[in-house]
PDB file of C-alpha atoms in Angstrom:
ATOM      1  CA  UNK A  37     123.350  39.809 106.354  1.00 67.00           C
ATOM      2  CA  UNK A  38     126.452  41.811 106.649  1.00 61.00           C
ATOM      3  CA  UNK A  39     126.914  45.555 106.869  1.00 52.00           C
ATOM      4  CA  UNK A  40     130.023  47.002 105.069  1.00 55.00           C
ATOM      5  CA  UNK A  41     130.913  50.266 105.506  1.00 51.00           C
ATOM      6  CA  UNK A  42     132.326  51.440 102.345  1.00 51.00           C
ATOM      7  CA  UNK A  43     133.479  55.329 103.094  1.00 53.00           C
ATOM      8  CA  UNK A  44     132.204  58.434 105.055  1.00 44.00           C
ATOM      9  CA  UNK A  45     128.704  58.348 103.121  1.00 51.00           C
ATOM     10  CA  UNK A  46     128.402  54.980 100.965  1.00 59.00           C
ATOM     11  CA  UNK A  47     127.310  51.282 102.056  1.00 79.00           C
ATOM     12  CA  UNK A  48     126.661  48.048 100.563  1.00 91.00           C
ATOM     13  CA  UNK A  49     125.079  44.954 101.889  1.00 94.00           C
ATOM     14  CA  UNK A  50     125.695  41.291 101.108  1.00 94.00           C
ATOM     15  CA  UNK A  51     124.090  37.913 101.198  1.00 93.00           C
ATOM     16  CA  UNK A  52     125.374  34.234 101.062  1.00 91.00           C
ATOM     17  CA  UNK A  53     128.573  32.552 100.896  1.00 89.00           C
ATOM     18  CA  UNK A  54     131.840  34.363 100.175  1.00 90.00           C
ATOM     19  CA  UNK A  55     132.822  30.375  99.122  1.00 91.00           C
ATOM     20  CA  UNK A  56     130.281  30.567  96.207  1.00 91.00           C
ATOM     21  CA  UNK A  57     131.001  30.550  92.852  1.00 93.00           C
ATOM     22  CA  UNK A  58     128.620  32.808  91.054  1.00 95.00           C
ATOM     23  CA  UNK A  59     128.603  36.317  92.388  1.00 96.00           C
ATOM     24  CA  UNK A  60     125.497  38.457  91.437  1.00 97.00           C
ATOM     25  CA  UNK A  61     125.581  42.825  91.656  1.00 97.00           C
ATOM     26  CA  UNK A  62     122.217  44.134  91.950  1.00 97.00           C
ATOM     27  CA  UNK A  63     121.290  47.900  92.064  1.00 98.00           C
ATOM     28  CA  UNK A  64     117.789  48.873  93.455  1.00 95.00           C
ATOM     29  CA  UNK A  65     115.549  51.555  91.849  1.00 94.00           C
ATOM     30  CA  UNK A  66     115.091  54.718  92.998  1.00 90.00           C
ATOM     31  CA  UNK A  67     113.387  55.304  96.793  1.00 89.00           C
ATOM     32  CA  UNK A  68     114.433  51.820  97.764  1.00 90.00           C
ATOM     33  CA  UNK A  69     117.277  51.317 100.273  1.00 93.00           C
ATOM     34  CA  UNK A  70     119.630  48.408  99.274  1.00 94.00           C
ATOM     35  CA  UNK A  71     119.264  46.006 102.983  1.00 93.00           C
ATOM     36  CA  UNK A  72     115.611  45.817 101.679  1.00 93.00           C
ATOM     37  CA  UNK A  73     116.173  45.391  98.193  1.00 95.00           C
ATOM     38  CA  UNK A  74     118.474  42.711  98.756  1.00 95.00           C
ATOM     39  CA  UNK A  75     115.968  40.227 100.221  1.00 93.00           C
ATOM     40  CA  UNK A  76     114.220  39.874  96.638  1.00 93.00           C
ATOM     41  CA  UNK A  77     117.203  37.251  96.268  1.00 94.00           C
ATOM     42  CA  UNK A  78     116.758  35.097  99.092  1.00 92.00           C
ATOM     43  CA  UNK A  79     116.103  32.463  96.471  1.00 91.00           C
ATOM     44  CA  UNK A  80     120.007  33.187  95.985  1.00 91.00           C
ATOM     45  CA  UNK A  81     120.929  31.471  99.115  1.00 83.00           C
ATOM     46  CA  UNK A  82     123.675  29.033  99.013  1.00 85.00           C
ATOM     47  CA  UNK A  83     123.715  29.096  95.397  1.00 90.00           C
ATOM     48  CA  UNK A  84     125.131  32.889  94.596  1.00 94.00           C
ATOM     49  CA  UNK A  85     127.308  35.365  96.697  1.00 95.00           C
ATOM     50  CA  UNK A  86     125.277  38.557  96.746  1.00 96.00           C
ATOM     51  CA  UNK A  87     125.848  42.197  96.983  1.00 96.00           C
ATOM     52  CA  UNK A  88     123.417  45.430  96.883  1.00 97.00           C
ATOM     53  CA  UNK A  89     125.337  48.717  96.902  1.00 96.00           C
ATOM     54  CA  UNK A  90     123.321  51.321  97.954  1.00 93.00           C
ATOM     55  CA  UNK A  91     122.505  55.066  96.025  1.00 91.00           C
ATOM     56  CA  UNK A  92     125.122  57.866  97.377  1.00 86.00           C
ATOM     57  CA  UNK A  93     121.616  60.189  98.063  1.00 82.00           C
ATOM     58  CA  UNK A  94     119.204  59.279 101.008  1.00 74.00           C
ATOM     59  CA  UNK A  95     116.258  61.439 101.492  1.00 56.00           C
ATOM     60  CA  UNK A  96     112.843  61.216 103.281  1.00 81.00           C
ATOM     61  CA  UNK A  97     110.311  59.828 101.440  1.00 71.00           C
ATOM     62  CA  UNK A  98     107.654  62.024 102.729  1.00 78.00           C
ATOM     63  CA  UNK A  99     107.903  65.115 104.574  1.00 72.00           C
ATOM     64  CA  UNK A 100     111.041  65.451 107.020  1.00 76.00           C
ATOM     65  CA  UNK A 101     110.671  62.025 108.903  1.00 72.00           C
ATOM     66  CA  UNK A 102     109.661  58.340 108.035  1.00 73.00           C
ATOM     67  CA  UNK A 103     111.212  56.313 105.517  1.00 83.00           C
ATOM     68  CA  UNK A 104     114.294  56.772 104.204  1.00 78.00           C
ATOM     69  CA  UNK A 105     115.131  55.932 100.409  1.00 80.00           C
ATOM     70  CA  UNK A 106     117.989  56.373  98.380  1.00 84.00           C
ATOM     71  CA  UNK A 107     118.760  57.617  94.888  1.00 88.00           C
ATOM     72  CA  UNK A 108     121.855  56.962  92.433  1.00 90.00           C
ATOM     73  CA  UNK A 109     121.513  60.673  90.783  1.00 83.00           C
ATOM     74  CA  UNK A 110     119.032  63.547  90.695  1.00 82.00           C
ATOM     75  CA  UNK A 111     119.262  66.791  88.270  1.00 80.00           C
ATOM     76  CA  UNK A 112     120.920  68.048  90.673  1.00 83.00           C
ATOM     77  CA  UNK A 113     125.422  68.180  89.398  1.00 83.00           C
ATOM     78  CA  UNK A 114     124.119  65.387  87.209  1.00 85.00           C
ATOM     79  CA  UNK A 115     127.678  64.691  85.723  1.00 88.00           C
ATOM     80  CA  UNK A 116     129.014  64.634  88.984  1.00 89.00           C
ATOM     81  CA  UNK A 117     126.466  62.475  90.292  1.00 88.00           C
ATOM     82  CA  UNK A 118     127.429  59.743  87.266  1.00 91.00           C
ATOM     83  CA  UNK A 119     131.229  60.321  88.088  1.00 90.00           C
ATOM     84  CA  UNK A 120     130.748  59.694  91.847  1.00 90.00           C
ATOM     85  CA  UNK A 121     128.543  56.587  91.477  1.00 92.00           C
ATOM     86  CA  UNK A 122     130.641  54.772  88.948  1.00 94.00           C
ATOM     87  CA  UNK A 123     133.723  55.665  91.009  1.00 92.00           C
ATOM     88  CA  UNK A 124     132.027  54.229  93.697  1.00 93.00           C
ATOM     89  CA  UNK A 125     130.910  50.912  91.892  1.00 95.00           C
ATOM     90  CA  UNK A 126     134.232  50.342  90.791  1.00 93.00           C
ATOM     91  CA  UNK A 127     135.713  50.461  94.420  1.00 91.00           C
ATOM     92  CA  UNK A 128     132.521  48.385  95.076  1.00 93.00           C
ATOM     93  CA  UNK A 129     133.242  45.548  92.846  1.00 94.00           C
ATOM     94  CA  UNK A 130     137.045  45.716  93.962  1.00 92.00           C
ATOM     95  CA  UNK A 131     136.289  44.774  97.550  1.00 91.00           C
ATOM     96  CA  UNK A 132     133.542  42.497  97.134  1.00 93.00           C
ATOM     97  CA  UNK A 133     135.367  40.373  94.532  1.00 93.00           C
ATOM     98  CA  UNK A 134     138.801  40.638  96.737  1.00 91.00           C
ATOM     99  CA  UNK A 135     136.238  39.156  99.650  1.00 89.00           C
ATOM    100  CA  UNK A 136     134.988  36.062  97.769  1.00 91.00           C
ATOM    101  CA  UNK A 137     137.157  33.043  98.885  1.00 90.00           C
ATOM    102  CA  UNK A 138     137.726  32.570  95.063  1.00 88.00           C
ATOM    103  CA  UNK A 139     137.253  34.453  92.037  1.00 89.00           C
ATOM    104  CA  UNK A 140     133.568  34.105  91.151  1.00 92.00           C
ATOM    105  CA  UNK A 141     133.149  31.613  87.874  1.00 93.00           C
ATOM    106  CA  UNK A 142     130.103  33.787  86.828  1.00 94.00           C
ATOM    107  CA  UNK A 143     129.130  37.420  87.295  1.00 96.00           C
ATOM    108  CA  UNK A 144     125.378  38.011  87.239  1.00 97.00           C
ATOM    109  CA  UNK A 145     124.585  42.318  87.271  1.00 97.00           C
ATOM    110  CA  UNK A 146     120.898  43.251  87.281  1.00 97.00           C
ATOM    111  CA  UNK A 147     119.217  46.346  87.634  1.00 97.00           C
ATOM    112  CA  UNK A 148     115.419  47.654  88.567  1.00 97.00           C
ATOM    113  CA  UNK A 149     114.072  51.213  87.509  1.00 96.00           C
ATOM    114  CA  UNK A 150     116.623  53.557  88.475  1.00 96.00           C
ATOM    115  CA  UNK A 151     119.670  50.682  88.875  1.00 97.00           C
ATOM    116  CA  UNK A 152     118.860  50.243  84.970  1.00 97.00           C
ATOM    117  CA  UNK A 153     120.569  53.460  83.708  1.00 96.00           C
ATOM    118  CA  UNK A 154     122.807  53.519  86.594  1.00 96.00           C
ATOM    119  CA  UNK A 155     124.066  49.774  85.786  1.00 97.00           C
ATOM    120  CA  UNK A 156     124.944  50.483  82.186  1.00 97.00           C
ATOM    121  CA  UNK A 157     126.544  53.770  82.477  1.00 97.00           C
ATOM    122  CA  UNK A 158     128.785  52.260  84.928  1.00 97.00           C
ATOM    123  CA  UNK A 159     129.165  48.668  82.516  1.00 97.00           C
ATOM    124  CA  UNK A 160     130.148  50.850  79.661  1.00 96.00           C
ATOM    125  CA  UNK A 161     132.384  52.854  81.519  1.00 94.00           C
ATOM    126  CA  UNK A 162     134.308  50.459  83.636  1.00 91.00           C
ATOM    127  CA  UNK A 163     136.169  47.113  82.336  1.00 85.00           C
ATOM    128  CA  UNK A 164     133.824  45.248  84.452  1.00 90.00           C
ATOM    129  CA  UNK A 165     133.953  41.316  83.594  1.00 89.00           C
ATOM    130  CA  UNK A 166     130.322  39.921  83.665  1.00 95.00           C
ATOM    131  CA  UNK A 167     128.275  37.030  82.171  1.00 95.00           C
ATOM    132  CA  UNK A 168     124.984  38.034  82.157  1.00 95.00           C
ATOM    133  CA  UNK A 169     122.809  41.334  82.555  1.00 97.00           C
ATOM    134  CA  UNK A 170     119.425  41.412  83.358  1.00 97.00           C
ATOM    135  CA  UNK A 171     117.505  44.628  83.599  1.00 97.00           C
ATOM    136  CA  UNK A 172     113.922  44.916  85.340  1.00 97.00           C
ATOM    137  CA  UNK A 173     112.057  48.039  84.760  1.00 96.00           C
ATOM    138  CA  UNK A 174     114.226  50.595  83.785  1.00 95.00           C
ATOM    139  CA  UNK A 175     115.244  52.904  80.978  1.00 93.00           C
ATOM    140  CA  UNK A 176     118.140  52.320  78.841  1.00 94.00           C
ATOM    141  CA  UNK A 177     120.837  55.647  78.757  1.00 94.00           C
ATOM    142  CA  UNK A 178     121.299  57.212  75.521  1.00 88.00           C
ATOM    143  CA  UNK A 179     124.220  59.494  77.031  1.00 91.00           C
ATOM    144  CA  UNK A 180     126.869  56.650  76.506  1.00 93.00           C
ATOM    145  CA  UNK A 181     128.977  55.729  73.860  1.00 93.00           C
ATOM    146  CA  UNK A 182     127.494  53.279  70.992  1.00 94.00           C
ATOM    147  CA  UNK A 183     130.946  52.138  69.909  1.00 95.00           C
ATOM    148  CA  UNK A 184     132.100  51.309  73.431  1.00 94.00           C
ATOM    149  CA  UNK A 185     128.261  49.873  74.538  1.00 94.00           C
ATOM    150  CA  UNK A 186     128.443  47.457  71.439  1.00 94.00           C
ATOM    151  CA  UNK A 187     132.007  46.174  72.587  1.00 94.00           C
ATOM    152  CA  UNK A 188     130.827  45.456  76.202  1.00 94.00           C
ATOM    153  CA  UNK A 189     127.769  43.607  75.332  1.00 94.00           C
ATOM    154  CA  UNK A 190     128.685  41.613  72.536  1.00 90.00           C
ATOM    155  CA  UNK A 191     127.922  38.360  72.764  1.00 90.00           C
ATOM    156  CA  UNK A 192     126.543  38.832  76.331  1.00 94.00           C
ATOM    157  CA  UNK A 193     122.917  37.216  77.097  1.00 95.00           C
ATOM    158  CA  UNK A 194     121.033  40.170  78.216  1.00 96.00           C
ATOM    159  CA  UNK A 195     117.238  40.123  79.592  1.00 96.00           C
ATOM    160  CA  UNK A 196     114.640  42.685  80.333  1.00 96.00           C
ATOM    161  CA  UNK A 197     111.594  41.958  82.342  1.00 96.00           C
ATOM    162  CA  UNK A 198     108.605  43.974  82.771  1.00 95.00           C
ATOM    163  CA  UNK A 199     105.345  44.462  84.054  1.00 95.00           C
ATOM    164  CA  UNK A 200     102.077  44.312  82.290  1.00 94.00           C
ATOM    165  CA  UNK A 201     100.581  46.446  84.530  1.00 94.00           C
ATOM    166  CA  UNK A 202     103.654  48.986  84.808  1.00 94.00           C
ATOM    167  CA  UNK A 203     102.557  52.395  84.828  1.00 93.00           C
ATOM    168  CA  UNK A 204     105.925  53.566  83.853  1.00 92.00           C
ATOM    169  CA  UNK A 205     106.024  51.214  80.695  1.00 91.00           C
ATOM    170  CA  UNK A 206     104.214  51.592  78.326  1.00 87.00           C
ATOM    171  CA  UNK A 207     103.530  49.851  74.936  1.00 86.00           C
ATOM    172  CA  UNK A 208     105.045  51.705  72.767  1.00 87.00           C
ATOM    173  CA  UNK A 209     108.003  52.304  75.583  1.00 88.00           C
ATOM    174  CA  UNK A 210     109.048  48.727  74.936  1.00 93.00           C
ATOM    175  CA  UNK A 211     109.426  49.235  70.934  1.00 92.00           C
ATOM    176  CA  UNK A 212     111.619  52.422  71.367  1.00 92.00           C
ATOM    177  CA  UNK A 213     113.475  50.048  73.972  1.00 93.00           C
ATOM    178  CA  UNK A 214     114.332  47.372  71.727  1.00 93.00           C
ATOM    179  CA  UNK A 215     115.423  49.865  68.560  1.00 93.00           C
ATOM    180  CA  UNK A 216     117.447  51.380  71.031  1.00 93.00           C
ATOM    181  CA  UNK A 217     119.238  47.600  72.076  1.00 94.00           C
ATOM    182  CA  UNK A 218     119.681  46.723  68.339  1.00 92.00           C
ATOM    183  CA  UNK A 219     121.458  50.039  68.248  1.00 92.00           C
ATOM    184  CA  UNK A 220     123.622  49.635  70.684  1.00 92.00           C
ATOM    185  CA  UNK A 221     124.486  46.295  70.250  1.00 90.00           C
ATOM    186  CA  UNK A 222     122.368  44.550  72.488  1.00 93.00           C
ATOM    187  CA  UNK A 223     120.443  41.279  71.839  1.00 94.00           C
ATOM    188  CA  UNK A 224     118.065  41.117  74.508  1.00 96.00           C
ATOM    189  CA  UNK A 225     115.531  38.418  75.874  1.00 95.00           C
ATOM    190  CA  UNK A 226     112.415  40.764  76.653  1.00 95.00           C
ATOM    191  CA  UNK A 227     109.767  38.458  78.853  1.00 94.00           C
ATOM    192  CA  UNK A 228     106.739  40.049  80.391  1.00 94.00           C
ATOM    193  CA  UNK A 229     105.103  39.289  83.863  1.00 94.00           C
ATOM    194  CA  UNK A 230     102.039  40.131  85.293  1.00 94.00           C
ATOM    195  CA  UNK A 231     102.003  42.487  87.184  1.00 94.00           C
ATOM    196  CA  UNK A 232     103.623  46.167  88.278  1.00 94.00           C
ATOM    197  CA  UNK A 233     106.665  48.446  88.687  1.00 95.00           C
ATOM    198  CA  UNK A 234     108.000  45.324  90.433  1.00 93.00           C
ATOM    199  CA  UNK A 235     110.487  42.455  90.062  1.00 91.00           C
ATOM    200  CA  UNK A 236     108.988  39.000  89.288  1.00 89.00           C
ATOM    201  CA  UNK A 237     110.953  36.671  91.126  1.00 88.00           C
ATOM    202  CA  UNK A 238     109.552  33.339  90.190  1.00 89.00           C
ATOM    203  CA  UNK A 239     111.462  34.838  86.620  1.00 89.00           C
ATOM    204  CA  UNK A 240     114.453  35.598  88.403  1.00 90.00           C
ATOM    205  CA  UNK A 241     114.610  32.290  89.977  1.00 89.00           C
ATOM    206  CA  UNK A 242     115.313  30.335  86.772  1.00 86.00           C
ATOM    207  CA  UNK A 243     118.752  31.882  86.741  1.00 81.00           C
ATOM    208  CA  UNK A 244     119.876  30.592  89.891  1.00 76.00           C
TER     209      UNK A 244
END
């Protein structure tokens, strides 16, 4: 696994071959750090060219020692937060793409819980070429653009996996979901899992 050092205060990690030709962008929840979300996709290996950026805040996850996680945005200068991240993802993309001995031949960018929102804020915000989005977990943004969303994911196959047992999703969470997709232009594959706030990768693997 390598360690890039993006700036001053930003990192991503990466997996596989820069000689593949399917590149996948994943974006960890909220509390997880992105060298430990990254080894979800072993299952990846020496089929896809990986990379996990990581959440601009880090912060103890109890008290003022132990485990470190990371967050893409807080309350806290929320706007700012947005502007910084997606600034950030851009450069992101940039220099993992310009590191791939060729241009990838199919861009895969998933999200879990937090790396939902975060994902298509920056999607809808960036001209970001990609093939196929899968989110896990999360909650779709209603602070972007319909007109623009519809554009970007027109035509694009687009998944959403969750939990039966997720505390954070409920029932009647998933039917607000999928108005929400037919109004902004999504047509999404929705396929439940047993199990919890969590990413089912026996799923995952059938898009390797």
């Amino acid at each position: 696994m390598d360690y890039v050092n993006f700036d001053y205060k930003s990192v991503y990690y990466t997996e596989g071959e820069k000689e593949a030709e399917k590149l996948w962008l994943v974006l960890h929840g909220y509390g997880q750090l992105a060298p430990y979300f990254i080894r979800k996709f072993d299952f990846l290996e020496n089929k896809a060219f990986v990379a996990a950026p990581q959440g601009l805040s880090s912060f103890y996850l109890n008290g003022t020692s132990g485990r470190v996680g990371a967050s893409w945005m807080t309350k806290e200068n929320r706007q700012l937060a947005i502007q910084n991240y997606i600034s950030y993802l851009n450069h992101t993309y940039i220099q993992v793409v310009e590191n791939m001995k060729t241009s990838p031949k199919q861009v895969t960018m998933l999200g879990f819980s937090q790396g939902v929102s975060t994902l298509i804020r920056w999607l809808v915000t960036s001209p970001i070429n990609f093939d196929q989005l899968i989110m896990c977990a999360g909650a779709f943004p209603d602070d972007i653009d319909i007109e623009t969303a519809k554009k970007v994911f027109m035509n694009k196959p687009c998944y959403y996996f969750y939990g039966d047992q997720d505390p954070f999703i409920k029932p009647e969470s998933i039917g607000l979901l999928k108005t929400k997709f037919h109004q902004y232009g999504l047509k999404v594959d929705f396929r439940q899992f047993e199990g919890k706030h969590e990413m089912p990768q026996y799923l995952l693997e059938q898009f390797a």
